[in-house]
Short mmCIF file of C-alpha atoms in Angstrom, two decimals:
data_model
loop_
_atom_site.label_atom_id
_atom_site.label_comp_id
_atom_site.label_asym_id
_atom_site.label_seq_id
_atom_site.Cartn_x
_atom_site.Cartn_y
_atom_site.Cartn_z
CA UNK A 1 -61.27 77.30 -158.98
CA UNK A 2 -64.23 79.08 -159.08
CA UNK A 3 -67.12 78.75 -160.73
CA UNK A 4 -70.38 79.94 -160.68
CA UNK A 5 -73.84 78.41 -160.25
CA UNK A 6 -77.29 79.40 -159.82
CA UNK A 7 -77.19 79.98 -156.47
CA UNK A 8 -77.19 76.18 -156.22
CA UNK A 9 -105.86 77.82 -137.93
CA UNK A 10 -108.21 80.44 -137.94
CA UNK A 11 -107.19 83.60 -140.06
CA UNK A 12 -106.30 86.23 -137.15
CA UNK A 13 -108.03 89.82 -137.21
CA UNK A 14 -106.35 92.89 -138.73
CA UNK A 15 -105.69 94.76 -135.17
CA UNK A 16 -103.98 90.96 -133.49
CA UNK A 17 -102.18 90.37 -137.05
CA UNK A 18 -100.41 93.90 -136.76
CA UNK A 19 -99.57 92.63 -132.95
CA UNK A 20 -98.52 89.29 -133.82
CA UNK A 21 -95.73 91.25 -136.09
CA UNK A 22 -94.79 93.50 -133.98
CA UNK A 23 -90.83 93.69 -133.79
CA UNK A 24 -89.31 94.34 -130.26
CA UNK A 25 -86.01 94.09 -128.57
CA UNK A 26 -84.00 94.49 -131.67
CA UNK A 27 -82.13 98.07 -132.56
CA UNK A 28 -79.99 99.21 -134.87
CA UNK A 29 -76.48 99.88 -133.24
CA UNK A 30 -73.58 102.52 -134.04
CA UNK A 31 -74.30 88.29 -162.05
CA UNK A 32 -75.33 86.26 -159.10
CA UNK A 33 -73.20 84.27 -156.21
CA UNK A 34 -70.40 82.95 -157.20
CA UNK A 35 -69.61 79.91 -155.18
CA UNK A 36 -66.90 77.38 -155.14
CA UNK A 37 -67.80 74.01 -154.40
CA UNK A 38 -66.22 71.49 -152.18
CA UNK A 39 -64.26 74.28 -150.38
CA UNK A 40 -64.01 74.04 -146.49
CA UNK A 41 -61.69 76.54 -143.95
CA UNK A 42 -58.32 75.64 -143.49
CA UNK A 43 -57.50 78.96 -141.42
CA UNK A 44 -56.96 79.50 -137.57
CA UNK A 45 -57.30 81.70 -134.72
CA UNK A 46 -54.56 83.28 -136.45
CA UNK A 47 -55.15 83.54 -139.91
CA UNK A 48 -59.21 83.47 -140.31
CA UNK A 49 -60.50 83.94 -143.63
CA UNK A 50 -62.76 87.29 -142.79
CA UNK A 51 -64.75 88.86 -145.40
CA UNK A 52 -63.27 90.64 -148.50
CA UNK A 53 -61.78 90.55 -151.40
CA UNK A 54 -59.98 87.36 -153.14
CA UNK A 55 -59.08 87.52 -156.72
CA UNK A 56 -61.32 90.57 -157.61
CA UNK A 57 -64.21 89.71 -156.10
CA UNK A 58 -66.21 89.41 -152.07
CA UNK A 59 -65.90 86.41 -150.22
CA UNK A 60 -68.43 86.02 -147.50
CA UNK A 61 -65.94 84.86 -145.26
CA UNK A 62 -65.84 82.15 -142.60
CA UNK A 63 -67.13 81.54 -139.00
CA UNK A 64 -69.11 84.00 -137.25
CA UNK A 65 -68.42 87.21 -139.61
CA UNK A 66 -68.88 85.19 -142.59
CA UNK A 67 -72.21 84.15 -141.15
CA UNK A 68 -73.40 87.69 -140.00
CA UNK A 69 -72.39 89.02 -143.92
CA UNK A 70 -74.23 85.93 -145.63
CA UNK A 71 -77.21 87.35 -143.28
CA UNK A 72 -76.52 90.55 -144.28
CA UNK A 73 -76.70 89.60 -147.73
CA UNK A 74 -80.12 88.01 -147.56
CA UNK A 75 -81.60 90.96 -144.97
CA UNK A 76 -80.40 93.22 -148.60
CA UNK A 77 -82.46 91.07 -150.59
CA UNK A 78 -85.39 91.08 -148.36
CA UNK A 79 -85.66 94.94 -147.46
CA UNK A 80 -84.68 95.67 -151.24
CA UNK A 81 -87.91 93.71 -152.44
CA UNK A 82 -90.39 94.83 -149.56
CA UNK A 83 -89.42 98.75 -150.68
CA UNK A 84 -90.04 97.79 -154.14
CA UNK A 85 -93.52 96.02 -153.13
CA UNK A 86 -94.50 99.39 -150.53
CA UNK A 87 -93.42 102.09 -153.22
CA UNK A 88 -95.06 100.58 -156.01
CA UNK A 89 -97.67 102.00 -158.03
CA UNK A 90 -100.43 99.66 -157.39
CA UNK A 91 -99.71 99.62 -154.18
CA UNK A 92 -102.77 101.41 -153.06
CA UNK A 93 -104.81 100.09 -155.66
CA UNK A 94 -104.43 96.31 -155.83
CA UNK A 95 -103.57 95.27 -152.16
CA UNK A 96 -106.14 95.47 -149.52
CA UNK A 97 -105.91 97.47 -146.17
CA UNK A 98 -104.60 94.42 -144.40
CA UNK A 99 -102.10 93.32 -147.21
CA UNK A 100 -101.07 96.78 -147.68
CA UNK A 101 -100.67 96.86 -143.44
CA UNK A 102 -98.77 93.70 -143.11
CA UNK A 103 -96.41 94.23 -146.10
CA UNK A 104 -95.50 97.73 -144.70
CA UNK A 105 -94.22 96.20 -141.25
CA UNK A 106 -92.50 93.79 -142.90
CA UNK A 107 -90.70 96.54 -144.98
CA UNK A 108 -90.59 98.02 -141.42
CA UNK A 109 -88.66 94.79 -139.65
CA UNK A 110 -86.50 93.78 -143.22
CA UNK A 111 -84.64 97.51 -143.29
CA UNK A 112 -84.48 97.48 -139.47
CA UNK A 113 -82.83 93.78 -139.85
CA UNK A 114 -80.22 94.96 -142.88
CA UNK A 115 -79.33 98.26 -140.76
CA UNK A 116 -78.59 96.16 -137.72
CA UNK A 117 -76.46 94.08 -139.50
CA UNK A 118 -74.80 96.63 -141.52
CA UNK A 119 -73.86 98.87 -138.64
CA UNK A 120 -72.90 95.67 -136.45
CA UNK A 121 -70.26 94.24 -139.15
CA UNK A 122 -68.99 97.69 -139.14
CA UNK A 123 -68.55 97.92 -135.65
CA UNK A 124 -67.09 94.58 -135.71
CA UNK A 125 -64.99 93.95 -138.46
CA UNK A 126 -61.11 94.56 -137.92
CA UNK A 127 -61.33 96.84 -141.38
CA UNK A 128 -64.34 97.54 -142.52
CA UNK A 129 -63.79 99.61 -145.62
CA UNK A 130 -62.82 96.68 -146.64
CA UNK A 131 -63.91 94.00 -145.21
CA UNK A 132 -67.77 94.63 -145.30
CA UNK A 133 -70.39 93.52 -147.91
CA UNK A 134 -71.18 96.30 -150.65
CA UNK A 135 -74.49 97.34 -151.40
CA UNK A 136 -75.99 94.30 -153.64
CA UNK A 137 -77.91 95.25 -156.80
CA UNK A 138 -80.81 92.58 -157.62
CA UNK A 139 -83.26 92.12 -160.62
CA UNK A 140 -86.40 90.98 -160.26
CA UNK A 141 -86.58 89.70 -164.08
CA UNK A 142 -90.77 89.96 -164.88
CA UNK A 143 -91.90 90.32 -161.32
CA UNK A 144 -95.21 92.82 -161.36
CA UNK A 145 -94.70 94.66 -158.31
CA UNK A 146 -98.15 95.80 -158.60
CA UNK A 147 -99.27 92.65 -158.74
CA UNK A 148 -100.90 90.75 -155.70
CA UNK A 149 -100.83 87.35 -156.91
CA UNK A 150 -97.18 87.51 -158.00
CA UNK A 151 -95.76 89.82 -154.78
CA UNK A 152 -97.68 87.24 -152.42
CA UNK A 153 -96.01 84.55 -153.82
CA UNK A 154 -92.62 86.16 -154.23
CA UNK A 155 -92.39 86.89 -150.20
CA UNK A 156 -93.97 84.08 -149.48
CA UNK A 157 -90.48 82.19 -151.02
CA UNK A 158 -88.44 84.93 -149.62
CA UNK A 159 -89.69 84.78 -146.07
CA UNK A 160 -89.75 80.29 -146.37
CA UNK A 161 -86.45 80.86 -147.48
CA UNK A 162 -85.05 83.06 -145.19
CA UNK A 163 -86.59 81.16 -142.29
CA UNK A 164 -84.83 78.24 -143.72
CA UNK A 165 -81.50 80.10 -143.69
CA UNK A 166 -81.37 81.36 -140.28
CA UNK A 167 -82.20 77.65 -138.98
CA UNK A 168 -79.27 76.69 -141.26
CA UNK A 169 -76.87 79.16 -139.83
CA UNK A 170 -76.91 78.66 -136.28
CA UNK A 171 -75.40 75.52 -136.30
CA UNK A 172 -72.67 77.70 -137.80
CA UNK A 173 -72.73 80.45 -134.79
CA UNK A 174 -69.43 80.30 -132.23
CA UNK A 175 -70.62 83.18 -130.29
CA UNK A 176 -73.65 83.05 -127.90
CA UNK A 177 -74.53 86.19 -128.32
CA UNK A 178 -74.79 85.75 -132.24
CA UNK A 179 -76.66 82.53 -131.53
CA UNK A 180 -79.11 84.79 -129.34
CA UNK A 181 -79.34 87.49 -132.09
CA UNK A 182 -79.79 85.19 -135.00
CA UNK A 183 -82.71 83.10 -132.63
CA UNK A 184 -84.97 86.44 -132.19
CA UNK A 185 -84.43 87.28 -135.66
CA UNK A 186 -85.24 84.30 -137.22
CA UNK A 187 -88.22 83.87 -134.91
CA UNK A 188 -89.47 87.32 -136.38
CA UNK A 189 -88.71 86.32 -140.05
CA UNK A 190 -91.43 83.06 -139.08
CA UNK A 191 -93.96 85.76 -138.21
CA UNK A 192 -93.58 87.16 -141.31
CA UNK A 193 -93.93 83.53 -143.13
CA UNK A 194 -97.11 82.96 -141.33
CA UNK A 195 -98.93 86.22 -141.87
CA UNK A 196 -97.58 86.16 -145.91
CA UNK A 197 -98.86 82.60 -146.05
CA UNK A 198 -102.53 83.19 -144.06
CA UNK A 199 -102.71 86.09 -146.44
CA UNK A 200 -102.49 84.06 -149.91
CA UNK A 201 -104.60 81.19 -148.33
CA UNK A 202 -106.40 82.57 -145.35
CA UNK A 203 -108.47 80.06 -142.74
CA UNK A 204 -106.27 77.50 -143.60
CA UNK A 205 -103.46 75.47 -142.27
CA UNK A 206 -100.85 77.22 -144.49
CA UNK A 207 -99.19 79.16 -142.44
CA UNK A 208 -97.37 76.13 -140.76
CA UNK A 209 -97.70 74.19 -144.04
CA UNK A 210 -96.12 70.33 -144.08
CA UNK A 211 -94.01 71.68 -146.77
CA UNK A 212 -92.16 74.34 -144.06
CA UNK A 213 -92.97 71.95 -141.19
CA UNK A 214 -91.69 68.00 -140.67
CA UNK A 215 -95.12 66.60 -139.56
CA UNK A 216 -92.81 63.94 -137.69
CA UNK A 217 -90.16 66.35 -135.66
CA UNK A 218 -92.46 69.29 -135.62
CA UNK A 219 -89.49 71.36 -136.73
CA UNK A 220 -88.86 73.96 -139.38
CA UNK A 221 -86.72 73.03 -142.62
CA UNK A 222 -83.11 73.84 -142.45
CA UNK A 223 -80.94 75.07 -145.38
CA UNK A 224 -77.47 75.43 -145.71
CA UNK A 225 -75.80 78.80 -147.17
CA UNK A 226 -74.65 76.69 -150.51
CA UNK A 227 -78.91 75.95 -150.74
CA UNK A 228 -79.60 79.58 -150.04
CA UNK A 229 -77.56 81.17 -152.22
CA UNK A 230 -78.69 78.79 -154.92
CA UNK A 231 -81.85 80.24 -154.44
CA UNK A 232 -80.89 83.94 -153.92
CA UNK A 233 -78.95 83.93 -157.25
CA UNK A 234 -82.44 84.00 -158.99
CA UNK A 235 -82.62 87.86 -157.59
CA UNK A 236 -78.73 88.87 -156.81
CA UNK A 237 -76.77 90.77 -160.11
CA UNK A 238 -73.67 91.25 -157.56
CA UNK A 239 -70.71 88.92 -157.70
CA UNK A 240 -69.49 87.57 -154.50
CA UNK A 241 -68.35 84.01 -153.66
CA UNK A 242 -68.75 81.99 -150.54
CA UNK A 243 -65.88 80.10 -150.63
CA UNK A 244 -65.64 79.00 -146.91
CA UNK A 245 -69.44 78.32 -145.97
CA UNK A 246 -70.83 75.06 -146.41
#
């Protein structure tokens, strides 16, 4: 049965922030979540659950597709808000050089990261028509876009979040070269934690905050898709279900 539930140092320069983002060796080739809980695979090599359709409405899917198209989902989300943020009104106006600098690459990386997984799962999947993930609508509910204070602290839980996820999912990843993929990514989706978090609170320690990082491990937080999603639904209108991710 499903049911649905809300998706349950010293501040660098501008010129070595711009290079501490910069993106490389990653190309592009060729009413909320609903989620199910309790649900675990009971498929095989032979019958895998891949991505689609069941009952009317996407499933994410299972092993390594249905952990590429929940990434897919969230690289939506993020590229989706950072084109919102860059083609904004007050863009200009209300962000500074730097801010406006920053924000733009990581529009830059976040549509680079959704087409790479969009053409990849279509490369990939046995039948894509109809097996991969629609375009996802979101709403934003009262977020200013032109507003600093509120866009700052928007991708600042976006890019915690998403740093979060990918730490989550590789513990999910069968295939090496999806573990590889999903290790630069996520290691570019810190960056953009860091620089979003030195820019709300710069000359601080912030941008490896003890709320992101376990002062006794010295590792990130990990999240599980079922914690993700929980926190996506605040932004995703589009139905899906992730019936077979933990």
């Amino acid at each position: 049965m499903e049911n649905k539930v809300k998706i349950c140092k010293v501040r660098p320069s501008f010129t070595s922030r711009r290079s501490f983002l910069k993106l490389s060796g990653l190309t592009v080739v060729g009413a909320g979540v609903l989620m199910a809980t309790g649900c675990s695979s009971n498929s095989d090599d032979n019958n895998p659950h891949y991505p689609g359709l069941r009952n009317g409405v996407f499933d994410l899917g299972e092993g390594d597709f249905g952990v590429l198209t929940y990434a897919y989902a969230l690289e939506q989300l993020e590229a989706d808000f950072y084109t919102k943020v860059v083609n904004a009104t007050g863009f200009n106006s209300n962000f500074s050089l730097e801010e406006r600098t920053v924000l733009t690459d990581l529009y830059n990386h976040e549509v680079i990261h959704r087409e790479f997984f969009k053409a990849a799962l279509t490369g990939a999947l046995p039948n894509p028509t109809s097996q991969l993930l629609p375009t996802l609508a979101f709403d934003y509910g009262t977020l200013n876009f032109s507003n600093r204070t509120q866009v700052l602290a928007t991708a600042k839980a976006l890019e915690d979040t998403g740093v979060a996820a990918y730490n989550g999912a590789g513990k999910l990843l069968t295939n090496p070269d999806y573990l590889l993929l999903a290790g630069k990514i996520v290691s570019v989706e810190a960056r953009h934690a860091s620089a979003i978090r030195s820019l709300i609170n710069p000359n601080s320690k912030d941008f490896a905050g003890d709320d992101i990082v376990n002062t006794d491990t010295g590792l990130d937080t990990v999240k599980d898709p079922s914690q993700v999603l929980a926190i996506a639904d605040g932004f995703i209108t589009t139905n899906f279900t992730a019936l077979y991710l933990p």
